[in-house]
Amino acid sequence: MFDKPENQEKRAGETLYLVVPCYNEEAVLPETSRRLAEKLEKMEKTGLVSGKSRILFVDDGSKDKTWELIEGLHRENTKFSGLKLSRNRGHQNALLAGLMTAKQYADMVISLDADLQDDVDAIDRFVEEYYRGSDVVYGVRSSRATDTAFKRGTAQGFYKFMQALGVDIVDNHADYRLMSRRALEALSQYREVNLFLRGVVPLVGFPSAIVTYERHERFAGESKYPLKKMLAFAFDGITSFSVKPIRLITWLGVVIFLASIIMLLALLIQKLFGYTVQGWTTLMGSIWMIGGIQLLCLGIIGEYVGKIYAEVKQRPRFIIDRLLNDEE
Ligand code: UDP
Ligand code: MG
């Protein structure tokens, strides 16, 4: 039997789940839910998605009335679903909880922020790309005009830095993306606790596409990502994906060790010509040599630590796209 390439069929009317993580979002929920429901209804009417599609709000241990609002929405309209985490676990974990729940019911899942900074009207284009055969559709900001110069600068620097460290990450893409069920199934095999979705999703592979959109300003409430959280997030991203910082130590060790040999020669010449005080040569020589050797050793130990790190993450070693085989 041939495993028929799915992307050659014309499909429509599959089930879409919108996953929305919410942390203290009582100020935006009424408006957000109204706009998302409107969007979903339109898509159902045109037959783009099935009537079983839902909007799933994930309450990430909010301290305000967020969960009460979600309960109310669910009571009034079955289009709204809710998932409540036992406590605040942070954006990435809340998102994962929502995605893993939604994949049990949906053919495709789109994640987006509760503040609707990401343009809701891009959703149709996400779904169209999905029907065209993409398992992952990345939402990419076409401009950052509404962000402050500081946020823009730091964010762009971060993407460039990550890429320089060899991490496969999509430029200007936050967590606004569509994933098919099989892409989510593959994602669930990544069991790491320090989760950085933007880095993991490209690792999953499968055909993907990009949809660009304008980013708006948060229409109510405050950002839940203060500078401290943003820095921690960036640091997490780097240390979960790259052992290059460790390799840097090794190279630094090599450079200093080589420099120490040159230093030693220079010191010996100085000593031969009698330009030094007693003990200077031995003292300086040992400081440089020992420093270089120590850094080098640290780097080598670091390489092993990096290997252990990769092992304990137990990432899947491969994910199968399709199999052609005529055995039953
Ligand atoms: N969020 C969350 N848990 C947290 C912090 C944030 O679920 O601990 C959610 C938040 O409700 C929002 C999304 O993550 O839906 C993005 O947060 P925000 O819009 O405040 O970030 P920004 O757009 O300012 O980077
Ligand atoms: Mg936001």
Coordinates of C-alpha atoms and ligand atoms in Angstrom, one line a residue:
M1 CA 0.0 0.0 0.0
F2 CA 1.2 3.4 -0.8
D3 CA 1.2 6.0 1.8
K4 CA -0.6 8.6 -0.2
P5 CA 1.1 12.0 -0.1
E6 CA -1.5 14.0 1.8
N7 CA -0.6 17.3 0.3
Q8 CA -1.8 16.3 -3.1
E9 CA -5.4 16.0 -2.1
K10 CA -7.6 19.0 -1.9
R11 CA -8.8 19.2 1.6
A12 CA -11.2 21.5 3.5
G13 CA -13.4 21.5 6.5
E14 CA -10.9 20.0 9.0
T15 CA -11.0 20.9 12.7
L16 CA -9.1 23.9 13.9
Y17 CA -8.3 24.7 17.5
L18 CA -7.1 28.1 18.5
V19 CA -4.9 27.9 21.6
V20 CA -4.6 31.1 23.7
P21 CA -2.4 31.2 26.8
C22 CA -3.7 33.7 29.3
Y23 CA -2.0 35.1 32.4
N24 CA -4.0 37.8 34.2
E25 CA -5.8 38.8 31.0
E26 CA -9.2 39.8 32.4
A27 CA -8.8 43.2 30.6
V28 CA -8.5 41.7 27.2
L29 CA -10.6 38.5 27.3
P30 CA -14.0 39.9 26.5
E31 CA -12.8 41.6 23.4
T32 CA -10.4 38.8 22.4
S33 CA -13.1 36.1 22.7
R34 CA -15.6 38.2 20.7
R35 CA -13.1 38.7 17.9
L36 CA -11.9 35.1 17.8
A37 CA -15.5 33.7 17.8
E38 CA -16.4 36.0 15.0
K39 CA -13.4 34.8 13.0
L40 CA -14.1 31.2 13.6
E41 CA -17.8 31.5 12.7
K42 CA -16.9 33.1 9.4
M43 CA -14.4 30.3 8.6
E44 CA -17.0 27.7 9.5
K45 CA -19.6 29.3 7.2
T46 CA -17.2 29.3 4.2
G47 CA -16.4 25.7 4.9
L48 CA -12.7 26.4 5.6
V49 CA -12.9 24.6 9.0
S50 CA -15.3 22.2 10.5
G51 CA -18.1 22.9 13.0
K52 CA -16.1 21.1 15.7
S53 CA -13.4 23.8 15.7
R54 CA -12.9 25.5 19.1
I55 CA -11.1 28.3 20.9
L56 CA -9.1 26.9 23.8
F57 CA -8.1 29.4 26.5
V58 CA -5.4 28.2 28.8
D59 CA -5.4 29.9 32.2
D60 CA -1.8 29.9 33.3
G61 CA -2.5 30.3 37.1
S62 CA -3.9 33.8 36.8
K63 CA -4.5 35.7 40.0
D64 CA -7.4 37.8 38.6
K65 CA -10.8 36.9 37.2
T66 CA -9.4 35.2 34.0
W67 CA -10.7 31.7 34.8
E68 CA -14.1 33.0 35.9
L69 CA -14.3 34.7 32.5
I70 CA -13.3 31.6 30.7
E71 CA -15.9 29.6 32.6
G72 CA -18.6 32.1 31.7
L73 CA -17.6 32.1 28.0
H74 CA -17.8 28.3 27.9
R75 CA -21.2 28.3 29.5
E76 CA -22.6 30.8 27.0
N77 CA -21.0 29.4 23.9
T78 CA -19.7 25.9 23.3
K79 CA -17.1 27.2 20.8
F80 CA -15.1 28.3 23.9
S81 CA -13.1 25.7 25.8
G82 CA -11.0 26.2 28.8
L83 CA -8.0 24.6 30.4
K84 CA -6.7 25.7 33.8
L85 CA -3.2 25.0 35.0
S86 CA -2.7 24.4 38.8
R87 CA -0.4 27.4 39.0
N88 CA 1.6 29.8 36.9
R89 CA 4.1 27.9 34.8
G90 CA 5.0 30.5 32.3
H91 CA 4.0 31.2 28.7
Q92 CA 5.9 28.3 27.0
N93 CA 4.5 25.7 29.4
A94 CA 1.0 27.1 29.2
L95 CA 1.3 27.0 25.4
L96 CA 2.5 23.4 25.5
A97 CA -0.3 22.3 27.8
G98 CA -2.8 23.9 25.4
L99 CA -1.2 22.3 22.3
M100 CA -1.0 18.8 23.8
T101 CA -4.7 19.0 24.9
A102 CA -5.8 20.4 21.5
K103 CA -4.1 17.8 19.5
Q104 CA -6.4 15.1 20.8
Y105 CA -9.4 16.9 19.1
A106 CA -8.0 18.9 16.3
D107 CA -6.4 18.4 12.8
M108 CA -4.6 21.6 13.1
V109 CA -3.8 24.0 15.9
I110 CA -2.9 27.7 15.9
S111 CA -1.4 29.3 18.9
L112 CA -1.7 33.0 19.5
D113 CA -1.4 35.5 22.4
A114 CA -4.4 36.7 24.3
D115 CA -3.8 40.4 23.6
L116 CA -4.3 39.9 19.8
Q117 CA -1.1 41.7 18.9
D118 CA -0.9 39.1 16.2
D119 CA -3.2 39.9 13.4
V120 CA -6.3 37.6 13.6
D121 CA -6.9 38.0 9.9
A122 CA -3.8 36.1 9.1
I123 CA -5.5 32.9 10.4
D124 CA -7.2 32.2 7.0
R125 CA -3.8 32.3 5.3
F126 CA -2.4 29.9 7.9
V127 CA -5.2 27.5 7.2
E128 CA -4.8 27.8 3.4
E129 CA -1.1 27.0 3.7
Y130 CA -2.1 24.0 5.8
Y131 CA -4.4 22.7 3.1
R132 CA -1.6 23.3 0.6
G133 CA 0.4 20.8 2.4
S134 CA 2.4 22.5 5.2
D135 CA 2.5 20.9 8.6
V136 CA 3.9 24.0 10.2
V137 CA 3.1 27.6 9.3
Y138 CA 5.2 30.3 10.9
G139 CA 3.7 33.7 11.5
V140 CA 6.4 36.3 10.8
R141 CA 6.1 40.0 11.7
S142 CA 6.4 42.2 8.7
S143 CA 7.4 45.2 10.7
R144 CA 8.0 46.0 14.3
A145 CA 6.7 49.6 14.1
T146 CA 4.5 49.2 17.1
D147 CA 7.2 47.9 19.4
T148 CA 9.4 50.3 21.3
A149 CA 12.9 50.9 19.8
F150 CA 14.4 49.0 22.8
K151 CA 12.2 45.9 22.3
R152 CA 12.8 46.0 18.6
G153 CA 16.6 46.2 19.0
T154 CA 16.9 43.6 21.7
A155 CA 14.6 41.2 19.8
Q156 CA 16.4 41.5 16.5
G157 CA 19.8 41.2 18.2
F158 CA 18.5 38.0 19.9
Y159 CA 17.4 36.3 16.6
K160 CA 20.7 37.2 15.0
F161 CA 22.7 36.0 18.0
M162 CA 20.8 32.7 18.1
Q163 CA 21.4 32.1 14.4
A164 CA 25.1 32.9 14.9
L165 CA 25.2 30.2 17.6
G166 CA 23.9 27.7 15.0
V167 CA 20.3 27.5 16.3
D168 CA 17.7 27.0 13.5
I169 CA 15.2 29.8 14.4
V170 CA 12.8 31.7 12.2
D171 CA 13.5 35.5 12.0
N172 CA 10.9 37.6 13.7
H173 CA 8.6 34.7 14.5
A174 CA 7.2 34.5 18.0
D175 CA 4.7 31.9 19.0
Y176 CA 2.0 32.7 16.4
R177 CA 2.0 29.5 14.4
L178 CA -0.1 26.7 13.0
M179 CA 0.9 23.1 13.5
S180 CA -0.8 20.0 12.1
R181 CA -1.7 17.1 14.4
R182 CA 1.3 15.0 13.2
A183 CA 3.7 17.9 13.8
L184 CA 2.3 18.2 17.3
E185 CA 2.6 14.4 17.8
A186 CA 6.3 14.8 16.8
L187 CA 6.7 17.8 19.1
S188 CA 5.4 15.7 22.0
Q189 CA 8.4 13.5 21.6
Y190 CA 10.6 16.4 22.8
R191 CA 10.5 15.8 26.5
E192 CA 12.9 18.6 27.6
V193 CA 11.9 20.6 30.6
N194 CA 13.6 23.8 29.6
L195 CA 11.2 24.3 26.7
F196 CA 12.0 26.9 24.0
L197 CA 9.3 26.2 21.4
R198 CA 10.7 28.6 18.8
G199 CA 13.8 26.5 18.7
V200 CA 12.2 23.1 18.9
V201 CA 9.5 23.5 16.3
P202 CA 12.0 23.9 13.4
L203 CA 13.8 20.8 14.6
V204 CA 10.6 18.8 14.2
G205 CA 10.8 19.3 10.5
F206 CA 8.0 18.5 8.0
P207 CA 7.0 20.9 5.1
S208 CA 6.6 24.4 6.4
A209 CA 5.5 27.8 5.2
I210 CA 5.7 31.4 6.3
V211 CA 2.9 33.9 6.6
T212 CA 3.7 37.6 7.2
Y213 CA 1.4 39.9 9.2
E214 CA 1.4 43.3 10.8
R215 CA 1.9 43.3 14.5
H216 CA -0.5 45.5 16.5
E217 CA -0.2 47.2 19.9
R218 CA -1.7 45.4 22.9
F219 CA -5.1 46.9 23.1
A220 CA -5.6 46.6 26.8
G221 CA -3.8 45.4 29.9
E222 CA 0.0 45.3 30.4
S223 CA 2.7 43.1 28.9
K224 CA 3.3 40.0 31.0
Y225 CA 6.9 39.9 29.8
P226 CA 8.9 42.4 31.8
L227 CA 12.6 42.9 30.9
K228 CA 13.6 40.4 33.6
K229 CA 11.4 37.6 32.1
M230 CA 12.5 38.5 28.6
L231 CA 16.2 38.1 29.5
A232 CA 15.6 34.9 31.3
F233 CA 13.7 33.6 28.3
A234 CA 16.6 34.6 25.9
F235 CA 19.1 33.0 28.2
D236 CA 17.0 29.8 28.3
G237 CA 16.8 29.8 24.6
I238 CA 20.5 30.0 24.2
T239 CA 21.5 27.5 26.8
S240 CA 18.9 24.9 25.8
F241 CA 20.1 24.9 22.2
S242 CA 23.7 25.5 21.9
V243 CA 26.9 24.2 23.4
K244 CA 28.9 26.9 21.5
P245 CA 29.5 28.9 24.7
I246 CA 31.3 25.9 26.1
R247 CA 33.3 25.5 22.9
L248 CA 34.3 29.2 23.2
I249 CA 35.9 28.4 26.6
T250 CA 38.0 25.6 24.9
W251 CA 39.2 28.0 22.2
L252 CA 40.0 30.7 24.8
G253 CA 42.0 28.1 26.6
V254 CA 43.9 27.2 23.5
V255 CA 44.6 30.8 22.6
I256 CA 45.9 31.6 26.1
F257 CA 48.0 28.5 26.2
L258 CA 49.6 29.4 22.9
A259 CA 50.1 33.0 24.1
S260 CA 51.8 31.6 27.3
I261 CA 54.4 29.8 25.2
I262 CA 55.2 33.1 23.4
M263 CA 55.2 34.8 26.7
L264 CA 57.6 32.2 28.1
L265 CA 60.0 32.7 25.2
A266 CA 59.9 36.5 25.7
L267 CA 60.5 36.1 29.4
L268 CA 63.4 33.8 28.8
I269 CA 65.0 36.3 26.4
Q270 CA 64.5 39.0 28.9
K271 CA 66.1 36.9 31.6
L272 CA 69.1 36.0 29.3
F273 CA 69.8 39.7 28.8
G274 CA 69.4 40.3 32.5
Y275 CA 66.5 42.7 32.3
T276 CA 64.5 41.0 35.1
V277 CA 64.3 40.9 38.8
Q278 CA 64.7 37.6 40.7
G279 CA 61.7 35.3 40.3
W280 CA 59.9 37.3 37.7
T281 CA 60.3 34.8 34.9
T282 CA 59.0 31.8 36.8
L283 CA 56.1 33.7 38.3
M284 CA 54.8 35.2 35.1
G285 CA 55.5 32.0 33.1
S286 CA 53.5 29.9 35.6
I287 CA 50.6 32.3 35.8
W288 CA 50.1 32.2 32.0
M289 CA 50.7 28.5 31.5
I290 CA 48.5 27.4 34.4
G291 CA 45.8 29.8 33.4
G292 CA 45.8 28.5 29.8
I293 CA 45.9 24.9 30.8
Q294 CA 43.1 25.4 33.3
L295 CA 40.8 27.0 30.8
L296 CA 41.6 24.3 28.2
C297 CA 40.7 21.6 30.8
L298 CA 37.5 23.4 31.7
G299 CA 36.6 23.5 28.0
I300 CA 37.3 19.8 27.6
I301 CA 35.2 18.9 30.6
G302 CA 32.6 21.3 29.2
E303 CA 32.4 19.3 26.0
Y304 CA 31.5 16.2 28.0
V305 CA 29.0 18.1 30.0
G306 CA 27.5 19.3 26.7
K307 CA 27.3 15.7 25.5
I308 CA 25.6 14.6 28.7
Y309 CA 23.2 17.5 28.3
A310 CA 22.3 16.4 24.9
E311 CA 21.8 12.9 26.1
V312 CA 19.5 13.7 29.0
K313 CA 17.3 15.8 26.8
Q314 CA 16.5 12.5 24.9
R315 CA 15.4 14.3 21.8
P316 CA 14.0 12.0 19.1
R317 CA 16.8 11.1 16.7
F318 CA 14.5 11.2 13.7
I319 CA 10.9 11.8 12.8
I320 CA 9.4 10.1 9.8
D321 CA 7.6 12.1 7.2
R322 CA 6.3 9.3 5.0
L323 CA 7.1 5.7 4.1
L324 CA 6.7 4.1 0.7
N325 CA 6.5 0.3 1.1
D326 CA 4.2 -2.2 -0.7
E327 CA 4.1 -4.7 2.2
E328 CA 0.7 -5.0 3.8
Ligands
UDP1 N1 1.5 34.5 29.4 C1 1.3 33.3 30.1 N2 2.0 33.1 31.2 C2 3.0 34.0 31.7 C3 3.2 35.1 31.0 C4 2.5 35.4 29.8 O1 0.5 32.5 29.7 O2 3.6 33.7 32.7 C5 0.8 34.8 28.1 C6 0.0 36.1 28.1 O3 -1.2 36.0 28.7 C7 -0.1 36.4 26.6 C8 1.2 35.7 26.1 O4 1.6 34.9 27.1 O5 -1.2 35.7 26.0 C9 2.2 36.8 25.7 O6 2.4 37.7 26.7 P1 2.5 39.2 26.5 O7 1.5 39.7 25.5 O8 2.4 39.9 27.8 O9 4.0 39.4 26.0 P2 4.6 40.5 24.9 O10 3.7 40.5 23.8 O11 4.6 41.8 25.7 O12 5.9 40.0 24.6
MG2 MG 1.7 40.7 23.8

